[in-house]
């Protein structure tokens, strides 16, 4: 570890080599402080009643950020202010040779202006609109100005997909990737890509902080992570929120003119969002747990496999993963390979990559793949789309996995329901509304 690796970071003493700690006495401060009947964690800013977190030795610990290493009242944190100690760039770091459509250019120009205007901004764009590419000009400008940038997302899968794209687009700098499953070593970088949980390790570090999929779990409605995001940015900085399905809270801020917004209702390839087909099948779960698929479901999946099209099958509960996989495998045959994936799956990252590289043909998944992943030529099916597991926003995001590439800008999205519940109707309404606005944009 180098001294520069501490710039803008908040680390526990055991995360720093002993020889370096000797030089950093002035950078140390208590990991927890007492406030009356509460104890406050100085890493995640949580305040917890003392009686809930007392240790046998009379000290305290923080349960809220324990996944990043246990913080106790006898521990110390270390922090060095961010000096933006980056060598000046003689040439543009952006090597991307692509182009933007006129409506993308407009949003890109707004984001570029935001770099010089401290504040918060929302880029509200449909799934597959090219949000990442629309950020390139703003990122290029910030890098040339010597600013430190972070692209954060609540989802590991989003970070893993974003990292190679950013590396390929910005060959003039070396980004760092941070999440709990990453094997890449940390290095001080002008451009950080990380999960929102990793923002707990930063303090007043970033001049530009972009949060992709801001409405996704676990960031949405999580006060600890929201506080971490605010603390990770400098006092005079730019915060950009990206999403296709903004929360009611974000929309309220837009309506009250507290949050500037750029809206884009059309995908980069100028095709509209695929509209889901809804099939009513009241006994689907009973049949699947019995080892068979409903006839209509089986016909669809068999047709997809015969066309050699990759697909995702979403289920509302983890317990349905294996029965569904077995029922699907019986229909598509042994030559069409698939497996299951869920959030705590230790092989999750490898399985997603296997589908992307055509080593697998399909995945049976929970909502963990509802957003942030792209697979060419994909079809999607949601079993139990009317169940509470799938919010309207989740269904819109799931439908948005389809038709994202120029080669096959359309595809099949199928919702299997016991009854057409409110969440399904709301999702269909949102997709129709975005397509209406997209058509208006196309027609000038």
Coordinates of C-alpha atoms in Angstrom, one line a residue:
X1 CA 0.0 0.0 0.0
X2 CA 1.2 3.5 -0.9
X3 CA 0.4 6.7 1.0
X4 CA -1.7 7.9 -2.0
X5 CA -4.0 4.8 -1.5
X6 CA -5.4 6.6 1.6
X7 CA -6.3 9.8 -0.2
X8 CA -10.0 10.5 0.3
X9 CA -10.5 7.1 2.0
X10 CA -11.7 6.0 5.4
X11 CA -9.9 2.8 6.5
X12 CA -9.6 0.8 9.7
X13 CA -6.1 0.5 11.3
X14 CA -5.9 -3.2 10.4
X15 CA -6.4 -2.3 6.7
X16 CA -3.2 -0.3 6.8
X17 CA 0.4 -1.7 7.0
X18 CA 2.0 -1.1 10.4
X19 CA 4.9 0.8 8.9
X20 CA 2.5 3.2 7.2
X21 CA 0.4 3.7 10.3
X22 CA 3.5 5.1 12.1
X23 CA 3.6 7.9 9.6
X24 CA -0.1 8.6 9.9
X25 CA -0.7 9.4 13.6
X26 CA -2.3 12.8 12.7
X27 CA -4.7 11.0 10.3
X28 CA -6.2 8.7 13.0
X29 CA -9.5 9.4 14.8
X30 CA -11.9 7.3 16.9
X31 CA -13.9 4.8 15.0
X32 CA -16.9 5.3 17.3
X33 CA -18.0 8.1 19.6
X34 CA -20.5 8.1 22.4
X35 CA -23.6 10.4 22.2
X36 CA -25.6 10.0 25.4
X37 CA -27.4 6.7 25.3
X38 CA -26.2 6.1 21.7
X39 CA -23.0 5.2 20.0
X40 CA -22.2 6.6 16.6
X41 CA -20.1 4.8 14.0
X42 CA -17.7 7.2 12.3
X43 CA -17.5 5.0 9.2
X44 CA -21.2 4.5 8.3
X45 CA -22.6 7.4 10.5
X46 CA -25.1 5.1 12.1
X47 CA -26.4 5.9 15.6
X48 CA -27.3 2.8 17.6
X49 CA -28.6 2.5 21.2
X50 CA -25.7 1.4 23.4
X51 CA -27.6 -1.5 25.0
X52 CA -28.0 -3.2 21.6
X53 CA -24.3 -3.3 20.6
X54 CA -22.4 -3.6 23.9
X55 CA -19.5 -6.2 23.9
X56 CA -18.4 -8.4 26.8
X57 CA -15.4 -6.1 27.4
X58 CA -17.7 -3.1 27.9
X59 CA -17.0 -1.7 24.4
X60 CA -19.3 -1.3 21.5
X61 CA -19.5 -2.4 17.9
X62 CA -21.3 -1.4 14.7
X63 CA -23.6 -4.0 13.1
X64 CA -24.6 -1.8 10.2
X65 CA -21.3 -1.9 8.3
X66 CA -19.8 -5.1 9.6
X67 CA -19.5 -6.6 6.1
X68 CA -16.6 -4.2 5.5
X69 CA -14.8 -5.3 8.7
X70 CA -15.9 -4.9 12.3
X71 CA -15.8 -1.4 13.7
X72 CA -15.5 -1.2 17.5
X73 CA -15.2 1.6 20.0
X74 CA -11.6 0.8 20.7
X75 CA -10.6 0.9 17.0
X76 CA -9.3 3.9 15.0
X77 CA -10.1 5.1 11.5
X78 CA -7.5 6.7 9.2
X79 CA -8.2 9.4 6.6
X80 CA -6.1 11.6 4.4
X81 CA -7.7 14.5 2.5
X82 CA -8.1 14.2 -1.2
X83 CA -5.4 16.3 -2.9
X84 CA -6.2 15.4 -6.5
X85 CA -2.6 14.4 -7.0
X86 CA -3.0 13.3 -10.6
X87 CA -0.4 14.1 -13.4
X88 CA -1.8 16.6 -15.9
X89 CA -3.2 15.0 -19.1
X90 CA -1.6 16.2 -22.3
X91 CA -4.2 14.5 -24.5
X92 CA -7.8 13.4 -24.2
X93 CA -8.1 10.1 -22.3
X94 CA -11.2 9.3 -24.3
X95 CA -10.5 6.7 -27.1
X96 CA -14.2 5.9 -27.8
X97 CA -14.9 6.4 -31.5
X98 CA -18.7 6.0 -31.5
X99 CA -21.2 8.7 -32.1
X100 CA -24.4 9.8 -30.4
X101 CA -27.8 10.5 -31.9
X102 CA -29.0 14.1 -31.7
X103 CA -31.3 13.4 -28.7
X104 CA -28.4 11.7 -26.9
X105 CA -26.1 14.6 -27.7
X106 CA -28.5 17.0 -26.0
X107 CA -28.4 14.9 -22.7
X108 CA -24.7 14.5 -23.1
X109 CA -24.2 18.3 -23.4
X110 CA -26.3 18.9 -20.2
X111 CA -24.2 16.4 -18.3
X112 CA -21.0 18.1 -19.6
X113 CA -22.2 21.4 -18.3
X114 CA -23.0 19.8 -14.9
X115 CA -19.3 19.1 -14.3
X116 CA -18.8 22.8 -13.8
X117 CA -22.0 23.4 -11.8
X118 CA -21.9 21.9 -8.3
X119 CA -25.3 20.3 -7.5
X120 CA -27.4 17.2 -8.2
X121 CA -28.7 16.1 -11.5
X122 CA -31.0 13.3 -12.8
X123 CA -30.5 11.6 -16.1
X124 CA -33.8 9.8 -16.7
X125 CA -33.5 7.6 -19.7
X126 CA -35.2 4.4 -20.9
X127 CA -33.3 1.1 -20.6
X128 CA -30.9 0.8 -23.5
X129 CA -30.8 4.5 -24.2
X130 CA -27.0 4.6 -23.9
X131 CA -26.7 6.4 -20.6
X132 CA -23.1 5.3 -20.2
X133 CA -22.1 6.6 -23.6
X134 CA -23.9 9.9 -22.9
X135 CA -21.7 10.4 -19.8
X136 CA -18.4 10.0 -21.8
X137 CA -18.1 13.7 -22.7
X138 CA -18.7 14.8 -19.1
X139 CA -16.2 12.2 -17.8
X140 CA -13.6 13.3 -20.4
X141 CA -14.0 17.0 -19.3
X142 CA -13.7 16.2 -15.6
X143 CA -10.6 14.0 -16.2
X144 CA -8.9 16.8 -18.2
X145 CA -9.6 19.2 -15.4
X146 CA -7.9 16.9 -12.9
X147 CA -11.0 16.0 -11.0
X148 CA -11.6 12.7 -9.3
X149 CA -14.6 10.7 -10.4
X150 CA -16.6 7.8 -9.1
X151 CA -19.1 5.7 -10.9
X152 CA -21.1 3.8 -8.3
X153 CA -24.0 1.3 -8.5
X154 CA -25.9 -0.7 -6.0
X155 CA -25.3 -3.9 -8.0
X156 CA -22.1 -5.9 -8.4
X157 CA -23.2 -7.0 -11.9
X158 CA -23.6 -3.4 -13.1
X159 CA -20.0 -2.6 -11.8
X160 CA -18.6 -5.7 -13.5
X161 CA -20.2 -4.8 -16.8
X162 CA -19.3 -1.1 -16.5
X163 CA -15.6 -1.6 -15.7
X164 CA -14.5 -3.1 -19.1
X165 CA -16.6 -0.6 -21.0
X166 CA -15.0 2.3 -19.2
X167 CA -11.5 0.8 -19.6
X168 CA -12.0 0.4 -23.3
X169 CA -13.4 3.9 -23.7
X170 CA -10.8 5.7 -21.6
X171 CA -7.4 4.2 -22.4
X172 CA -5.7 7.3 -21.1
X173 CA -6.3 6.4 -17.5
X174 CA -6.5 3.2 -15.4
X175 CA -9.7 2.9 -13.5
X176 CA -10.0 1.0 -10.2
X177 CA -12.8 -1.6 -9.6
X178 CA -14.1 -2.0 -6.0
X179 CA -16.7 -4.4 -4.7
X180 CA -16.8 -7.3 -2.2
X181 CA -16.0 -10.0 -4.9
X182 CA -13.3 -8.1 -6.8
X183 CA -9.9 -9.7 -6.9
X184 CA -8.3 -6.6 -8.4
X185 CA -6.0 -4.7 -6.0
X186 CA -6.8 -1.2 -5.1
X187 CA -4.8 1.7 -6.5
X188 CA -5.2 5.4 -6.3
X189 CA -7.0 6.4 -9.4
X190 CA -8.7 9.4 -10.9
X191 CA -11.6 7.1 -11.9
X192 CA -13.2 4.7 -9.5
X193 CA -16.0 2.1 -10.3
X194 CA -17.6 0.6 -7.2
X195 CA -20.7 -0.6 -5.5
X196 CA -22.5 1.9 -3.3
X197 CA -21.5 0.0 -0.2
X198 CA -17.8 0.8 -1.0
X199 CA -18.7 4.5 -0.7
X200 CA -18.6 3.9 3.1
X201 CA -14.8 3.8 2.6
X202 CA -14.6 7.3 1.2
X203 CA -14.8 10.8 2.6
X204 CA -14.9 14.1 0.6
X205 CA -13.0 12.3 -2.2
X206 CA -14.9 12.9 -5.4
X207 CA -15.5 15.9 -7.5
X208 CA -18.0 14.0 -9.7
X209 CA -20.1 11.1 -8.3
X210 CA -22.4 9.2 -10.6
X211 CA -24.8 6.7 -9.1
X212 CA -26.2 4.3 -11.7
X213 CA -29.5 2.5 -11.1
X214 CA -30.1 4.9 -8.2
X215 CA -33.5 3.3 -7.5
X216 CA -32.2 -0.2 -7.1
X217 CA -31.8 -2.3 -4.0
X218 CA -29.9 -1.9 -1.7
X219 CA -29.3 1.8 -2.3
X220 CA -32.9 2.9 -2.6
X221 CA -34.4 4.0 0.7
X222 CA -31.2 3.1 2.5
X223 CA -30.3 6.0 4.8
X224 CA -26.8 4.7 5.5
X225 CA -25.9 4.4 1.8
X226 CA -27.4 7.7 1.0
X227 CA -25.4 9.3 3.7
X228 CA -22.3 7.5 2.5
X229 CA -22.8 8.9 -1.0
X230 CA -23.2 12.4 0.3
X231 CA -20.0 12.1 2.5
X232 CA -18.0 10.6 -0.4
X233 CA -18.4 13.7 -2.5
X234 CA -16.7 17.0 -1.9
X235 CA -18.6 19.9 -0.6
X236 CA -18.4 21.6 -4.0
X237 CA -19.1 18.7 -6.4
X238 CA -21.4 17.2 -8.9
X239 CA -23.8 14.3 -8.2
X240 CA -25.5 12.6 -11.1
X241 CA -28.2 10.0 -10.7
X242 CA -28.9 7.6 -13.5
X243 CA -32.1 5.5 -13.9
X244 CA -34.8 4.4 -16.2
X245 CA -37.3 4.1 -13.3
X246 CA -36.9 7.0 -10.9
X247 CA -38.5 6.6 -7.5
X248 CA -41.4 8.7 -6.3
X249 CA -38.9 10.6 -4.0
X250 CA -36.7 11.6 -7.0
X251 CA -39.7 12.6 -9.1
X252 CA -41.0 14.7 -6.2
X253 CA -37.7 16.6 -6.0
X254 CA -37.8 17.2 -9.8
X255 CA -41.4 18.6 -9.5
X256 CA -40.3 20.9 -6.6
X257 CA -37.3 22.1 -8.8
X258 CA -34.8 20.7 -6.3
X259 CA -33.3 18.4 -8.8
X260 CA -32.4 19.2 -12.4
X261 CA -33.5 16.5 -14.9
X262 CA -32.6 15.4 -18.4
X263 CA -35.2 13.0 -20.0
X264 CA -34.6 10.6 -22.9
X265 CA -37.5 8.3 -23.9
X266 CA -35.8 6.6 -26.8
X267 CA -33.2 3.8 -27.2
X268 CA -29.9 4.4 -28.9
X269 CA -30.9 2.3 -32.0
X270 CA -34.2 4.2 -32.4
X271 CA -36.4 1.2 -31.7
X272 CA -39.1 1.3 -29.1
X273 CA -39.2 -0.8 -25.9
X274 CA -40.6 -4.4 -26.4
X275 CA -44.1 -4.5 -25.0
X276 CA -44.6 -7.5 -22.7
X277 CA -47.2 -10.1 -23.5
X278 CA -49.2 -11.2 -20.5
X279 CA -50.4 -14.8 -20.2
X280 CA -52.8 -15.8 -17.4
X281 CA -51.8 -19.2 -15.9
X282 CA -53.3 -19.8 -12.4
X283 CA -51.6 -23.1 -11.8
X284 CA -48.1 -22.4 -13.0
X285 CA -46.4 -22.8 -9.6
X286 CA -48.2 -26.0 -8.7
X287 CA -47.2 -27.5 -12.1
X288 CA -43.6 -26.4 -11.8
X289 CA -43.1 -27.8 -8.3
X290 CA -44.6 -31.0 -9.8
X291 CA -41.8 -31.1 -12.3
X292 CA -43.6 -29.8 -15.4
X293 CA -44.2 -26.5 -17.2
X294 CA -47.6 -25.2 -18.2
X295 CA -48.1 -26.1 -21.9
X296 CA -48.0 -22.5 -23.1
X297 CA -44.8 -21.8 -21.2
X298 CA -43.2 -24.9 -22.5
X299 CA -44.0 -24.1 -26.1
X300 CA -42.5 -20.6 -25.8
X301 CA -39.2 -21.8 -24.3
X302 CA -38.9 -24.7 -26.8
X303 CA -39.3 -22.2 -29.6
X304 CA -36.6 -19.9 -28.2
X305 CA -34.2 -22.8 -27.8
X306 CA -34.9 -24.0 -31.4
X307 CA -34.1 -20.5 -32.6
X308 CA -30.9 -20.7 -30.5
X309 CA -31.8 -17.5 -28.6
X310 CA -30.5 -17.0 -25.0
X311 CA -33.2 -16.3 -22.4
X312 CA -33.7 -15.5 -18.7
X313 CA -36.5 -17.0 -16.7
X314 CA -37.3 -14.9 -13.5
X315 CA -38.9 -16.5 -10.5
X316 CA -40.3 -14.7 -7.4
X317 CA -38.7 -17.0 -4.8
X318 CA -35.3 -18.8 -4.4
X319 CA -37.1 -22.0 -3.6
X320 CA -38.5 -22.1 -7.1
X321 CA -35.1 -21.9 -8.8
X322 CA -34.3 -25.6 -8.9
X323 CA -37.8 -26.9 -9.7
X324 CA -38.0 -24.4 -12.5
X325 CA -34.6 -25.3 -13.9
X326 CA -35.5 -29.0 -14.0
X327 CA -38.8 -28.3 -15.7
X328 CA -37.2 -26.0 -18.3
X329 CA -34.4 -28.5 -18.9
X330 CA -36.9 -31.2 -19.6
X331 CA -38.5 -29.0 -22.3
X332 CA -35.5 -27.5 -24.1
X333 CA -33.3 -30.7 -23.9
X334 CA -29.8 -31.5 -22.6
X335 CA -28.0 -29.7 -25.5
X336 CA -29.4 -26.3 -24.4
X337 CA -27.5 -25.6 -21.2
X338 CA -28.7 -23.5 -18.3
X339 CA -28.4 -23.0 -14.6
X340 CA -29.7 -21.0 -11.7
X341 CA -28.4 -17.7 -10.2
X342 CA -29.3 -15.6 -7.2
X343 CA -27.7 -12.9 -5.1
X344 CA -25.8 -15.1 -2.6
X345 CA -24.6 -17.5 -5.3
X346 CA -20.8 -17.7 -5.0
X347 CA -20.5 -18.4 -8.7
X348 CA -22.9 -15.6 -9.7
X349 CA -20.4 -13.5 -11.6
X350 CA -19.0 -16.6 -13.5
X351 CA -22.5 -17.7 -14.5
X352 CA -23.5 -14.3 -15.9
X353 CA -20.2 -14.2 -17.9
X354 CA -20.9 -17.8 -19.1
X355 CA -24.3 -16.7 -20.6
X356 CA -22.6 -13.6 -22.1
X357 CA -19.9 -15.8 -23.7
X358 CA -22.4 -18.4 -24.9
X359 CA -21.1 -21.2 -22.7
X360 CA -24.6 -21.2 -21.2
X361 CA -27.9 -20.7 -23.1
X362 CA -30.2 -19.6 -20.3
X363 CA -30.4 -18.7 -16.7
X364 CA -33.2 -19.2 -14.2
X365 CA -32.8 -16.2 -11.8
X366 CA -34.3 -14.1 -9.1
X367 CA -34.6 -10.3 -9.4
X368 CA -30.8 -10.0 -9.0
X369 CA -30.6 -9.7 -12.9
X370 CA -33.4 -7.3 -13.3
X371 CA -31.1 -4.5 -14.3
X372 CA -27.6 -3.5 -15.3
X373 CA -26.8 -6.6 -17.4
X374 CA -26.8 -6.8 -21.2
X375 CA -27.0 -10.0 -23.3
X376 CA -27.4 -9.8 -27.1
X377 CA -30.5 -11.4 -28.8
X378 CA -32.1 -12.0 -25.4
X379 CA -35.7 -13.1 -24.6
X380 CA -37.2 -12.9 -21.1
X381 CA -40.0 -14.6 -19.2
X382 CA -41.2 -13.7 -15.7
X383 CA -43.1 -16.4 -13.8
X384 CA -45.5 -15.0 -11.2
X385 CA -45.1 -11.4 -12.5
X386 CA -48.1 -10.4 -10.4
X387 CA -46.4 -11.4 -7.1
X388 CA -45.2 -8.7 -4.7
X389 CA -41.6 -9.6 -5.4
X390 CA -41.8 -7.9 -8.7
X391 CA -42.6 -4.2 -8.4
X392 CA -43.7 -2.2 -11.4
X393 CA -40.2 -0.7 -11.7
X394 CA -38.6 -4.1 -11.5
X395 CA -40.9 -5.4 -14.3
X396 CA -40.0 -2.4 -16.4
X397 CA -36.3 -3.0 -15.8
X398 CA -36.7 -6.8 -16.6
X399 CA -38.5 -6.0 -19.8
X400 CA -35.6 -3.6 -20.6
X401 CA -33.1 -6.5 -20.8
X402 CA -34.6 -7.3 -24.2
X403 CA -33.8 -5.6 -27.5
X404 CA -30.8 -3.7 -26.3
X405 CA -28.5 -4.5 -29.3
X406 CA -28.6 -3.2 -32.9
X407 CA -28.5 -6.7 -34.3
X408 CA -31.8 -7.7 -32.7
X409 CA -33.6 -4.5 -31.4
X410 CA -36.8 -6.4 -30.6
X411 CA -37.5 -9.6 -28.7
X412 CA -39.9 -11.5 -26.6
X413 CA -40.9 -10.4 -23.1
X414 CA -43.5 -12.6 -21.4
X415 CA -45.3 -12.1 -18.1
X416 CA -46.9 -15.3 -16.6
X417 CA -49.6 -14.2 -14.0
X418 CA -52.3 -15.8 -11.9
X419 CA -54.2 -12.5 -12.3
X420 CA -53.4 -9.1 -13.9
X421 CA -52.3 -7.3 -10.7
X422 CA -51.7 -3.6 -10.2
X423 CA -47.9 -3.9 -10.6
X424 CA -48.3 -5.6 -14.0
X425 CA -50.7 -3.0 -15.3
X426 CA -48.5 -0.2 -14.0
X427 CA -45.4 -1.7 -15.8
X428 CA -47.3 -2.0 -19.0
X429 CA -48.6 1.6 -18.7
X430 CA -45.0 2.9 -18.1
X431 CA -43.7 1.1 -21.1
X432 CA -46.5 2.3 -23.3
X433 CA -46.0 5.9 -22.0
X434 CA -42.3 5.8 -22.8
X435 CA -42.9 4.4 -26.2
X436 CA -45.4 7.1 -26.9
X437 CA -42.9 9.8 -26.0
X438 CA -40.2 7.9 -28.0
X439 CA -42.5 7.9 -31.1
X440 CA -43.1 11.6 -30.7
X441 CA -39.3 12.2 -30.6
X442 CA -38.8 10.0 -33.7
X443 CA -41.5 11.9 -35.6
X444 CA -40.1 15.2 -34.7

